[in-house]
Amino acid sequence: MHYNRGHLRTILLNLLSNALRYRHPDRPPRVRVRGWRGPTGQAMLSVADNGLGIDLSRHGADLFQLFRRFHPEAAEGTGVGLFLVNRIVESNGGELQVESTVGEGSTFRVTLN
């Protein structure tokens, strides 16, 4: 499988920087990056952290919208990162999914096609 190196770099840079930027103040940050082949052979990537987490019931619909921020008090940012990641992934026929628990962390799963 071939994937645009610049796009992959942007995806990883944004997900990793968010994992570190929105770390939980009461514990050291822990970030896990995994890659594997999905059930139909597609490349999969996940970035999981133990950070602040996102209230998906409250913010889920806005998660990949431009200029949306969910922890503005925690760190500086523009609200462009997740929007950009989602646009890159979807424009290449992939999918971006998120699981998150407030106070426990988030996992972003990317299907690369």
Short mmCIF file of N, CA and C in Angstrom, two decimals, residues 38-105:
data_model
loop_
_atom_site.label_atom_id
_atom_site.label_comp_id
_atom_site.label_asym_id
_atom_site.label_seq_id
_atom_site.Cartn_x
_atom_site.Cartn_y
_atom_site.Cartn_z
N GLY A 38 -6.14 -4.07 8.61
CA GLY A 38 -7.52 -4.34 8.98
C GLY A 38 -8.01 -5.65 8.39
N PRO A 39 -9.26 -6.02 8.68
CA PRO A 39 -9.79 -7.30 8.24
C PRO A 39 -9.86 -7.47 6.72
N THR A 40 -9.94 -6.38 5.98
CA THR A 40 -9.98 -6.49 4.52
C THR A 40 -8.67 -6.03 3.90
N GLY A 41 -7.60 -5.96 4.71
CA GLY A 41 -6.28 -5.63 4.19
C GLY A 41 -5.91 -4.16 4.21
N GLN A 42 -6.83 -3.30 4.62
CA GLN A 42 -6.53 -1.87 4.64
C GLN A 42 -5.59 -1.54 5.81
N ALA A 43 -4.79 -0.50 5.63
CA ALA A 43 -3.87 -0.07 6.68
C ALA A 43 -4.66 0.69 7.75
N MET A 44 -4.34 0.39 9.00
CA MET A 44 -5.00 1.03 10.14
C MET A 44 -3.94 1.69 11.01
N LEU A 45 -4.31 2.78 11.65
CA LEU A 45 -3.42 3.52 12.52
C LEU A 45 -4.23 3.99 13.71
N SER A 46 -3.66 3.91 14.91
CA SER A 46 -4.34 4.48 16.06
C SER A 46 -3.35 5.25 16.91
N VAL A 47 -3.85 6.31 17.52
CA VAL A 47 -3.09 7.11 18.49
C VAL A 47 -3.98 7.20 19.73
N ALA A 48 -3.49 6.64 20.84
CA ALA A 48 -4.25 6.62 22.09
C ALA A 48 -3.46 7.37 23.15
N ASP A 49 -4.17 8.12 23.99
CA ASP A 49 -3.51 8.87 25.06
C ASP A 49 -4.28 8.73 26.36
N ASN A 50 -3.68 9.18 27.43
CA ASN A 50 -4.32 9.18 28.75
C ASN A 50 -4.57 10.62 29.21
N GLY A 51 -4.96 11.46 28.27
CA GLY A 51 -5.12 12.89 28.52
C GLY A 51 -6.48 13.29 29.07
N LEU A 52 -6.87 14.52 28.74
CA LEU A 52 -8.09 15.11 29.26
C LEU A 52 -9.36 14.45 28.75
N GLY A 53 -9.31 13.90 27.55
CA GLY A 53 -10.50 13.30 26.95
C GLY A 53 -11.46 14.37 26.44
N ILE A 54 -12.43 13.94 25.67
CA ILE A 54 -13.42 14.83 25.07
C ILE A 54 -14.80 14.29 25.38
N ASP A 55 -15.70 15.17 25.78
CA ASP A 55 -17.09 14.78 26.04
C ASP A 55 -17.79 14.64 24.68
N LEU A 56 -17.83 13.43 24.16
CA LEU A 56 -18.39 13.20 22.83
C LEU A 56 -19.90 13.40 22.79
N SER A 57 -20.59 13.18 23.90
CA SER A 57 -22.03 13.42 23.90
C SER A 57 -22.33 14.91 23.74
N ARG A 58 -21.42 15.74 24.18
CA ARG A 58 -21.59 17.19 24.07
C ARG A 58 -20.96 17.76 22.81
N HIS A 59 -19.77 17.26 22.44
CA HIS A 59 -19.00 17.85 21.35
C HIS A 59 -18.84 16.96 20.12
N GLY A 60 -19.39 15.75 20.15
CA GLY A 60 -19.19 14.81 19.06
C GLY A 60 -19.54 15.34 17.68
N ALA A 61 -20.63 16.07 17.57
CA ALA A 61 -21.06 16.59 16.27
C ALA A 61 -20.11 17.66 15.74
N ASP A 62 -19.39 18.32 16.63
CA ASP A 62 -18.48 19.40 16.23
C ASP A 62 -17.02 18.96 16.16
N LEU A 63 -16.76 17.72 16.45
CA LEU A 63 -15.39 17.25 16.63
C LEU A 63 -14.46 17.58 15.47
N PHE A 64 -14.94 17.42 14.24
CA PHE A 64 -14.07 17.62 13.08
C PHE A 64 -14.41 18.91 12.33
N GLN A 65 -15.04 19.86 13.01
CA GLN A 65 -15.38 21.13 12.40
C GLN A 65 -14.23 22.12 12.56
N LEU A 66 -14.11 23.01 11.60
CA LEU A 66 -13.04 24.00 11.59
C LEU A 66 -13.18 24.99 12.76
N PHE A 67 -12.08 25.30 13.41
CA PHE A 67 -11.96 26.26 14.51
C PHE A 67 -12.72 25.86 15.78
N ARG A 68 -12.96 24.58 15.95
CA ARG A 68 -13.60 24.10 17.18
C ARG A 68 -12.52 23.66 18.15
N ARG A 69 -12.64 24.12 19.39
CA ARG A 69 -11.69 23.74 20.44
C ARG A 69 -12.50 23.26 21.63
N PHE A 70 -12.00 22.25 22.31
CA PHE A 70 -12.76 21.62 23.39
C PHE A 70 -12.12 21.79 24.75
N HIS A 71 -10.87 22.23 24.78
CA HIS A 71 -10.17 22.52 26.04
C HIS A 71 -9.34 23.79 25.87
N PRO A 72 -9.98 24.94 25.58
CA PRO A 72 -9.20 26.15 25.32
C PRO A 72 -8.37 26.61 26.52
N GLU A 73 -8.79 26.23 27.71
CA GLU A 73 -8.07 26.61 28.92
C GLU A 73 -6.79 25.80 29.11
N ALA A 74 -6.69 24.65 28.45
CA ALA A 74 -5.57 23.73 28.67
C ALA A 74 -4.33 24.09 27.85
N ALA A 75 -4.53 24.62 26.65
CA ALA A 75 -3.39 24.90 25.78
C ALA A 75 -3.82 25.80 24.64
N GLU A 76 -2.83 26.44 24.03
CA GLU A 76 -3.11 27.26 22.86
C GLU A 76 -3.35 26.37 21.65
N GLY A 77 -4.11 26.88 20.72
CA GLY A 77 -4.38 26.14 19.50
C GLY A 77 -5.32 26.94 18.62
N THR A 78 -5.52 26.45 17.40
CA THR A 78 -6.38 27.16 16.45
C THR A 78 -7.67 26.43 16.14
N GLY A 79 -7.75 25.15 16.50
CA GLY A 79 -8.94 24.38 16.16
C GLY A 79 -8.94 23.91 14.72
N VAL A 80 -7.75 23.76 14.14
CA VAL A 80 -7.64 23.34 12.75
C VAL A 80 -7.17 21.88 12.64
N GLY A 81 -6.45 21.37 13.62
CA GLY A 81 -5.80 20.07 13.53
C GLY A 81 -6.71 18.91 13.20
N LEU A 82 -7.74 18.68 14.01
CA LEU A 82 -8.64 17.54 13.76
C LEU A 82 -9.43 17.72 12.47
N PHE A 83 -9.78 18.96 12.15
CA PHE A 83 -10.45 19.24 10.89
C PHE A 83 -9.56 18.82 9.72
N LEU A 84 -8.28 19.21 9.78
CA LEU A 84 -7.34 18.89 8.72
C LEU A 84 -7.11 17.38 8.60
N VAL A 85 -6.93 16.72 9.73
CA VAL A 85 -6.74 15.27 9.72
C VAL A 85 -7.93 14.58 9.07
N ASN A 86 -9.13 14.95 9.48
CA ASN A 86 -10.33 14.34 8.92
C ASN A 86 -10.46 14.59 7.42
N ARG A 87 -10.15 15.81 6.98
CA ARG A 87 -10.23 16.13 5.54
C ARG A 87 -9.26 15.29 4.74
N ILE A 88 -8.03 15.15 5.24
CA ILE A 88 -7.03 14.35 4.54
C ILE A 88 -7.48 12.90 4.45
N VAL A 89 -7.90 12.36 5.58
CA VAL A 89 -8.30 10.95 5.62
C VAL A 89 -9.49 10.70 4.70
N GLU A 90 -10.54 11.51 4.81
CA GLU A 90 -11.73 11.31 3.98
C GLU A 90 -11.45 11.55 2.50
N SER A 91 -10.61 12.53 2.18
CA SER A 91 -10.32 12.81 0.76
C SER A 91 -9.55 11.67 0.11
N ASN A 92 -8.94 10.82 0.92
CA ASN A 92 -8.23 9.65 0.41
C ASN A 92 -9.04 8.37 0.58
N GLY A 93 -10.34 8.50 0.86
CA GLY A 93 -11.22 7.35 0.95
C GLY A 93 -11.16 6.61 2.28
N GLY A 94 -10.57 7.23 3.29
CA GLY A 94 -10.45 6.59 4.59
C GLY A 94 -11.50 7.07 5.58
N GLU A 95 -11.29 6.70 6.82
CA GLU A 95 -12.25 7.05 7.87
C GLU A 95 -11.49 7.34 9.15
N LEU A 96 -11.97 8.34 9.90
CA LEU A 96 -11.39 8.71 11.19
C LEU A 96 -12.46 8.51 12.25
N GLN A 97 -12.13 7.72 13.27
CA GLN A 97 -13.06 7.45 14.37
C GLN A 97 -12.39 7.83 15.68
N VAL A 98 -13.20 8.17 16.66
CA VAL A 98 -12.65 8.54 17.97
C VAL A 98 -13.48 7.90 19.08
N GLU A 99 -12.77 7.44 20.09
CA GLU A 99 -13.37 7.02 21.36
C GLU A 99 -12.72 7.87 22.42
N SER A 100 -13.51 8.38 23.35
CA SER A 100 -12.93 9.24 24.36
C SER A 100 -13.76 9.22 25.63
N THR A 101 -13.07 9.33 26.75
CA THR A 101 -13.71 9.44 28.06
C THR A 101 -13.09 10.62 28.78
N VAL A 102 -13.93 11.54 29.22
CA VAL A 102 -13.45 12.72 29.92
C VAL A 102 -12.63 12.30 31.14
N GLY A 103 -11.45 12.88 31.25
CA GLY A 103 -10.57 12.60 32.37
C GLY A 103 -9.72 11.36 32.23
N GLU A 104 -9.97 10.56 31.18
CA GLU A 104 -9.22 9.31 31.00
C GLU A 104 -8.39 9.29 29.72
N GLY A 105 -8.86 9.94 28.66
CA GLY A 105 -8.09 9.98 27.43
C GLY A 105 -8.91 9.70 26.19
#
